[in-house]
Amino acid sequence: CSRPGLATTLMDATTDKAPQVQEQIYAALCYVGEAEPEEVLRCCDEYLRQHDKLAYPHRVIILKAMETVVRNNIALLDKSTAKVVIFLASNEMTKSKEVIRDWQEAASSVLVAVGQRFINKVMEEVLTKFQPGILPHYFVLQTFANLSVSNVFGMVPFLNSILGTMLPMLGMAKQDHMKSVFCYALQRFSESIQEYLANLDKAPDPTVRKDTFSNDIFSAYEVLFSSWLQHREAKLRLAVVEAMGPMSHLLPGEKLEEQLPKLIPGILALYRKHAEAFSISKSLCQILEASVDIGSRSLDVQLDPLLGTLHPQICAPADPALPLTVKNHTEVLRCFTVLACSFPDRVLAFLLPKLESSNERTRVGTLLIMRQIINSAPSQMEIKKPFILSSMKLPLQDSSDKVKRALVQVISAMAHHGYLEQPGGEAMVEFLVRQCALASELPKKQAPDAEDPASDSVQSISINTLLLLSTTVDRMSNVLWPYLLEFVTPIQFTNALTPLCRSLMYLAMKKEEEGESASLIRYDGNANLPSPYALTARLLVVSSQPHAGACRGAAALRLLHVLHGSVHPSLGPLWSKRVPLLVERIEENTEQALSQKEWEEELLLFLQETLAAIADSAWIGQFVVEMSRQLSSYNGFPMEKNFLYKCIGTTLGACSSKDLVQKQLQELLETARYHEEAEREGLASCFGLCAMSHLEEALSELEQFVRSDVFRRSGGLFSIFKVCAGGCAAPAPTDAFPGCSGGADLLFFPLVQVLGIKVETKDLTLKLCLIRSICMISQAICKGGKCGDFSFSHKAELVAQMVEFMKAEPQDTMRTPVRQRAMITCTYLVYPSSAPIPCRNDGAWPLPLSCSSPSPCSPLQHLGPWIKSSKDHERQRAVEISAALLDFYLSALNVSTVIPFYNLSVLIALFSPRCSDSVPSVRLHAVDCVYCLLYIQLCYEGFARDHRDEMVEGLKALKKGLEEPDFTVLFHACTSMAMVVGKRVPPDQLMSLLLALFEGLVDPDRNCSRAATVMINSLLKERGAVLQEKVPDIMSIIHSKLEEVDEEHIRKAAQQTVYILASQHKSVVVSSLLGSALPFDSHTCTMWRSLATEPALTSQILEQLLEKVNRDVPYKESKCFLLGSGSERIATPLPLAATCALYEIMSAPEAGPAVLGLYAPLFVTLLLRLSCSVGVQLPKSLQSRERRSSSSQGPAARSLQPCSSAVETLKAMLVRGGSEEVARAVDSAGAWDLMASPERHHDGIAVLAGAMARHAGPRLPLIVKNLVPTLSSVFDSQRITTTAFFAELLGSNVVNDLLLLETVLDGTAGRQKDPCTLVRVLVLRGLGNVAAGSPDKVRKHGAKLLASMVNGMDDKDDPHNLVALEAMSSLSKLLDHVEERDIQSMLLHIAIRIRPFFDSEQPRLRRSSIVLFGHLSRFSRGHCELFLEQILNGLVTLLLHLQDPQPDVVNACKFALRMCGPSMGCEGLRAMFRTHLREGRSLHYGEFINDVCKHLMQSFPEMLNRLILTNLFYFKSAWVDIRAAAPMFIGFLVLHVDEDHCQQVDLDQLISGEQ
């Protein structure tokens, strides 16, 4: 079917009333029009003329399609087609005198589109419908208006005459809609004229002036302001206002000055009449700007009403859901900018008092205006800075969140303009930090902010502002450093620590760049700064809660690292090594994954290493005193205070002064808050850590404290026991107690004393504390090397007390905290150290559990090991006993109320696999067991004991077949039993049944394990649909069983299980498998491959995986440590896992049909995945796994690296999709490796595209269709890959054969302005390849291709000239096929543009430009005058570069000179170039240049001076041979010139050039 015929068919279908069908018809017409625009446009014209009665809604579809085709192909239309379209659109627009908006607007849009290029033709037609004295059609005016904006330079020359005709018509307009369109036209005309005047340097007529239009515009203004603005119709008033803004810039200056006293009040009055004020504010701003431009004096009088009217507009909050309210705010703020620049004093005098208003909205609005003025009128506000700062004192104390948010924005503006460097600026910084320290969570019942629903919290915006000022505003460095350090230690700023630390870290690093000592804290002029000891203690303590406060632990450690020089000079090497490891530990683990205990141990070890590196007793002493001083500030922060105690203990352990140790311990004992559990724990740890180095001092202080008044008065007696006992005993050296006189007695003395105190049963805390203290001391003594020689003097009393505690516990609950801890304590009191102490992993004593149950579960469970025994006789007896027990139980069962039979599933799973046992009697008894169990279940459900169930009775029929061990019969029996069980097992026990059956897979009898698999799969087929929530658990069990059992039949059965689950719950199975650890182990791979067995299911799975690959971003940018300048791309887990999964599925031969069905989406997705994986790294958490996987599985292991896995998956897809030849071709060319290289990736893609074109051509249409949208991808890599693919396709004739040329060519050409240089290079390469792939189409697209090449050579964002190089190379390819008329118009431009490249330092640029110049000379034969000048300009360069050090450049010069010879009009030169400059022929340069100079001076003697000057330029050439050739060239020129032209030689110039 021809394209016009297809277009006609589509237009016939426009009568369909369905909106979706109409939309598709429109899209199809546009698509056809892209291929043959002129034919389709003529076809549309003919159709609309022939179907004059076609209803207008259907005409609209065709007109809209015509507009789209015209806009997209305007450069391709010829004048005749344009005339046809213009005439049709004009008639359609004015056919009906009534306004039918959709129809006439569509026709008007066609005219505007054509007017982009054929403005004269459009105006010629439309002006026939715009006659003086006759009110024009509504859309004639609208068309004029839209044309004036879309084609400014084309339309403005017509506006003078249009305005002259239009002005008399204003009085004729009676209807509101006509008045509105006149206003719209005047608005657009004024905007167009302003743009024209602003760009006079580019305008076709630079003589146009403002006064050309001023009088006409003023005449129109008088009608609009005096008459129409007073109209009662609101829409018309807004149209008038919108026009008056742009018109005010064109009014004569004296007229505008005259009108302002009336105009401004008139505009201000409209605010009261209109709720929506955007148009009014925009117009008012334009009027104010025009007034300022003419230096108006009237504004001074109008200022007060202006400010009084505009200020409430800002105070009314803008609603983000209503964009016009936001735009209105913007325009009003622009008005304030204009006024503040002209009247700064009066504006500030109006605004600043309003900061004291009691109205919240007024205060917020005023601050927003202040921010605008500070930003937009910096020069006027410069001397007002102190005044403005002092006016902010009251807002700093405001409690309103909205005011705070606005004030933070003002502070940000102030910071950028130097306000905070003034006196009073520190108060602003402190306010900002205080807002950062606000509580991060809002109260739960706080109502949402109805006025500002999208507003960020005050804390959030303050944090962002502080970080922004620290990192981007250079002038703030000296303000913030080191001032921000003052906020690190006060506890009230804890919530602000993360942004504070980040800001300080950045500032310190910035100071380090200035010099080694610049970042050191200077205390001489900063008395309020915290000491190094205070900073170290504070940062170390807050890092103990690493994920609190937006991960403040990592920020604190990073800051500590950069402050190492200020803390102590010796810490640099240690902290540079240790701090990054600690930060990495935080960032690689979630809050749940990072053990708090292990983390604190790491920090304490870090503290120990730090103290050892410092090795300064004075420093350590001051440090421990500072930590003790900070203790009280952590009241209310129990975790941090607990850790601070540990730090104090660790530091005291490193302290060499025993007096200091005792003094600090005494102080800690006297000031501790014993009623708090965390503090008790911390104090105990502190004593313990200290006792490791100072045991005698610790015990001495404890002894004195026990005898002190403080101890006797303390209500927290039990806490002190714990400190005494646990704290000192647990970590003390193992031989400390026997060697320390009275040490153990001292520890036990207070514990035994407490036995005389009545311990109430309800006082659980005291009991547990006492028991734990005794246990810790006993443990410490048991661990001692001389434990056997130690005598417990109070053992009997302690053991007796523990027994009493246990007796006092309730008898109905065996396991209670007191009983458990008391039993453990008795263990250590009684057992000698040499005897093993029985203890569970969790430290609890193993208590005996009694088993009694009314169900048959208990005795049968005890028989379980024998039922599964590997010995036949044991199994036979156990199953026989079980059958008898169950039969007896069933006969004696009497159920009075319906109750669940909880153990049914466990028991059925125990017996059902035994129906395949190798022993016949076991098989038969197993059936009996299942039979009885199902009837017991029926009894529990309420059925009578004599009830007979047909399905259960059917089990007896299985017994006869089980007497013979035929595998088929056994399989049938298992299946039949599974069907019965599946129908009768209650839903709540189905999962437990499956779990128990999975345990049967490890049965020593292989027949039984097979039976278990049959049962599992049959049950899942029957009832698997209800197990969606349990699918992840089942998948996990399957994986664990595959790891546990290495049997082929188990593996196949597991694959079948996965397939069954996937057929019922595809998404859950896919998600569960994707959650498996990477790299996938062999068992996970097996499970993935099981999904390839059935094509329909496989297709659905593949589609889901493709969606997973495309849904998430392929990588994330990761900043290097300590805000390094570099960053790396880290692969995101989900696409990586999905890519690996695709490989596993497609590696299965059964996946072939599904891959064929999804060939295009698979290919495109994997190609783009590959493009986004180049240079991408694995997450750190996977890198170690990858290394372990590679080392354990050997060299054959598949790489998990993102790029390698993408390459392998794409290979597998090609092979499975029947494109083995493509994969082989790419492999033989080494292109897979190229694709993985960031520098050569596009070359590898080109090889792949070529192989696809040769071996998989029929697949390309769908691939191209899917790839076209990615040309606009946000990822550079995807655009590079797609463009490289298309560029190579354009070099193959297959795109022409498959009718893909237009699509690929248009898509490729559309990226000429791409921000990525490589994309632009590939675009030009592709366009040049058209010469090889479709040479017959080059003529058709010649103008477009040539324009692209010229644009490429003019590329401004190409510092290395890569785009220009490609443009020149591609243009050389195209020149053999383009029309001469297409190249003639740009011949001169190209020649001039490439001339500078002749002397480029890059050999490739020199060669390409010179070769292109030679090709261009072919087109100059008929226009010698135009091109001869360029040849003569470049002649010296070409001749000198015959001495170029690069052979390729020399050959290029020879070629260019041979090609230029015929155009020079000198037969001697032409013959010389043709003879001496043949390819491969050697050249005697001296003789050759002598002869050339002779011919030049004979034919072009007047050029002597120009030739000499050009040669002089090369006297300083970087190439030696060229420097030598230039003087010789000049010498021969002077030698052969006749006397009449000798005066051209400037000897002084020659001499100076030689110096």
PDB file of N, CA and C in Angstrom, residues 1032 1035-1036 1039 1058 1062 1067-1078 1080 1083-1091 1101 1105 1137 1141 1145:
ATOM      1  N   PRO A1032       8.387 -17.623  50.086  1.00  0.00           N
ATOM      2  CA  PRO A1032       9.804 -17.380  50.397  1.00  0.00           C
ATOM      3  C   PRO A1032      10.393 -18.413  51.355  1.00  0.00           C
ATOM      4  N   MET A1035      10.988 -21.617  49.393  1.00  0.00           N
ATOM      5  CA  MET A1035      12.154 -21.484  48.521  1.00  0.00           C
ATOM      6  C   MET A1035      13.440 -21.595  49.330  1.00  0.00           C
ATOM      7  N   SER A1036      13.446 -21.015  50.500  1.00  0.00           N
ATOM      8  CA  SER A1036      14.630 -21.092  51.356  1.00  0.00           C
ATOM      9  C   SER A1036      14.904 -22.533  51.777  1.00  0.00           C
ATOM     10  N   HIS A1039      16.368 -24.544  48.915  1.00  0.00           N
ATOM     11  CA  HIS A1039      17.799 -24.247  48.743  1.00  0.00           C
ATOM     12  C   HIS A1039      18.632 -24.968  49.791  1.00  0.00           C
ATOM     13  N   VAL A1058      10.049 -25.918  42.366  1.00  0.00           N
ATOM     14  CA  VAL A1058      10.176 -24.492  42.045  1.00  0.00           C
ATOM     15  C   VAL A1058       9.278 -24.139  40.873  1.00  0.00           C
ATOM     16  N   ALA A1062       6.273 -21.470  40.870  1.00  0.00           N
ATOM     17  CA  ALA A1062       6.317 -20.332  39.946  1.00  0.00           C
ATOM     18  C   ALA A1062       5.061 -20.253  39.097  1.00  0.00           C
ATOM     19  N   SER A1067       5.512 -13.839  40.717  1.00  0.00           N
ATOM     20  CA  SER A1067       6.203 -12.676  41.259  1.00  0.00           C
ATOM     21  C   SER A1067       6.922 -13.003  42.560  1.00  0.00           C
ATOM     22  N   VAL A1068       6.271 -13.761  43.425  1.00  0.00           N
ATOM     23  CA  VAL A1068       6.873 -14.075  44.720  1.00  0.00           C
ATOM     24  C   VAL A1068       8.116 -14.951  44.535  1.00  0.00           C
ATOM     25  N   VAL A1069       8.025 -15.924  43.637  1.00  0.00           N
ATOM     26  CA  VAL A1069       9.172 -16.810  43.396  1.00  0.00           C
ATOM     27  C   VAL A1069      10.344 -16.011  42.842  1.00  0.00           C
ATOM     28  N   VAL A1070      10.058 -15.129  41.887  1.00  0.00           N
ATOM     29  CA  VAL A1070      11.134 -14.320  41.307  1.00  0.00           C
ATOM     30  C   VAL A1070      11.764 -13.425  42.370  1.00  0.00           C
ATOM     31  N   SER A1071      10.917 -12.769  43.166  1.00  0.00           N
ATOM     32  CA  SER A1071      11.453 -11.890  44.210  1.00  0.00           C
ATOM     33  C   SER A1071      12.267 -12.673  45.227  1.00  0.00           C
ATOM     34  N   SER A1072      11.788 -13.868  45.568  1.00  0.00           N
ATOM     35  CA  SER A1072      12.500 -14.682  46.546  1.00  0.00           C
ATOM     36  C   SER A1072      13.872 -15.090  46.017  1.00  0.00           C
ATOM     37  N   LEU A1073      13.919 -15.526  44.751  1.00  0.00           N
ATOM     38  CA  LEU A1073      15.202 -15.941  44.185  1.00  0.00           C
ATOM     39  C   LEU A1073      16.139 -14.749  44.000  1.00  0.00           C
ATOM     40  N   LEU A1074      15.568 -13.590  43.649  1.00  0.00           N
ATOM     41  CA  LEU A1074      16.411 -12.403  43.493  1.00  0.00           C
ATOM     42  C   LEU A1074      17.014 -11.962  44.818  1.00  0.00           C
ATOM     43  N   GLY A1075      16.368 -12.353  45.904  1.00  0.00           N
ATOM     44  CA  GLY A1075      16.900 -12.020  47.214  1.00  0.00           C
ATOM     45  C   GLY A1075      18.042 -12.911  47.661  1.00  0.00           C
ATOM     46  N   SER A1076      18.368 -13.941  46.868  1.00  0.00           N
ATOM     47  CA  SER A1076      19.471 -14.828  47.228  1.00  0.00           C
ATOM     48  C   SER A1076      20.791 -14.074  47.174  1.00  0.00           C
ATOM     49  N   ALA A1077      21.726 -14.543  47.980  1.00  0.00           N
ATOM     50  CA  ALA A1077      23.028 -13.873  48.047  1.00  0.00           C
ATOM     51  C   ALA A1077      23.753 -13.978  46.713  1.00  0.00           C
ATOM     52  N   LEU A1078      24.396 -12.883  46.318  1.00  0.00           N
ATOM     53  CA  LEU A1078      25.228 -12.866  45.118  1.00  0.00           C
ATOM     54  C   LEU A1078      26.670 -13.134  45.523  1.00  0.00           C
ATOM     55  N   PHE A1080      25.224 -15.997  42.826  1.00  0.00           N
ATOM     56  CA  PHE A1080      24.359 -17.145  43.024  1.00  0.00           C
ATOM     57  C   PHE A1080      25.201 -18.422  43.136  1.00  0.00           C
ATOM     58  N   HIS A1083      23.225 -24.071  43.648  1.00  0.00           N
ATOM     59  CA  HIS A1083      21.864 -24.503  43.944  1.00  0.00           C
ATOM     60  C   HIS A1083      20.855 -23.437  43.534  1.00  0.00           C
ATOM     61  N   THR A1084      21.176 -22.190  43.769  1.00  0.00           N
ATOM     62  CA  THR A1084      20.291 -21.114  43.315  1.00  0.00           C
ATOM     63  C   THR A1084      20.212 -21.109  41.788  1.00  0.00           C
ATOM     64  N   CYS A1085      21.335 -21.360  41.137  1.00  0.00           N
ATOM     65  CA  CYS A1085      21.328 -21.432  39.667  1.00  0.00           C
ATOM     66  C   CYS A1085      20.419 -22.555  39.186  1.00  0.00           C
ATOM     67  N   THR A1086      20.491 -23.680  39.867  1.00  0.00           N
ATOM     68  CA  THR A1086      19.612 -24.802  39.521  1.00  0.00           C
ATOM     69  C   THR A1086      18.153 -24.395  39.629  1.00  0.00           C
ATOM     70  N   MET A1087      17.821 -23.649  40.686  1.00  0.00           N
ATOM     71  CA  MET A1087      16.439 -23.218  40.878  1.00  0.00           C
ATOM     72  C   MET A1087      16.022 -22.239  39.782  1.00  0.00           C
ATOM     73  N   TRP A1088      16.930 -21.351  39.373  1.00  0.00           N
ATOM     74  CA  TRP A1088      16.592 -20.436  38.278  1.00  0.00           C
ATOM     75  C   TRP A1088      16.338 -21.212  36.981  1.00  0.00           C
ATOM     76  N   ARG A1089      17.204 -22.200  36.700  1.00  0.00           N
ATOM     77  CA  ARG A1089      17.063 -22.935  35.433  1.00  0.00           C
ATOM     78  C   ARG A1089      15.794 -23.766  35.394  1.00  0.00           C
ATOM     79  N   SER A1090      15.264 -24.079  36.574  1.00  0.00           N
ATOM     80  CA  SER A1090      14.012 -24.839  36.581  1.00  0.00           C
ATOM     81  C   SER A1090      12.857 -24.023  36.024  1.00  0.00           C
ATOM     82  N   LEU A1091      13.010 -22.705  35.952  1.00  0.00           N
ATOM     83  CA  LEU A1091      11.941 -21.852  35.437  1.00  0.00           C
ATOM     84  C   LEU A1091      11.930 -21.789  33.916  1.00  0.00           C
ATOM     85  N   ILE A1101       8.322 -15.068  33.178  1.00  0.00           N
ATOM     86  CA  ILE A1101       9.432 -14.853  34.113  1.00  0.00           C
ATOM     87  C   ILE A1101      10.449 -13.889  33.509  1.00  0.00           C
ATOM     88  N   LEU A1105      11.756 -10.260  34.924  1.00  0.00           N
ATOM     89  CA  LEU A1105      13.165  -9.935  35.164  1.00  0.00           C
ATOM     90  C   LEU A1105      13.591  -8.703  34.369  1.00  0.00           C
ATOM     91  N   ALA A1137      21.305  -8.539  40.210  1.00  0.00           N
ATOM     92  CA  ALA A1137      20.774  -9.877  40.468  1.00  0.00           C
ATOM     93  C   ALA A1137      19.880 -10.334  39.320  1.00  0.00           C
ATOM     94  N   ALA A1141      20.220 -13.582  36.937  1.00  0.00           N
ATOM     95  CA  ALA A1141      19.107 -14.526  36.806  1.00  0.00           C
ATOM     96  C   ALA A1141      18.768 -14.772  35.339  1.00  0.00           C
ATOM     97  N   ILE A1145      18.646 -18.495  33.414  1.00  0.00           N
ATOM     98  CA  ILE A1145      17.479 -19.021  32.694  1.00  0.00           C
ATOM     99  C   ILE A1145      17.818 -19.264  31.233  1.00  0.00           C
TER     100      ILE A1145
END
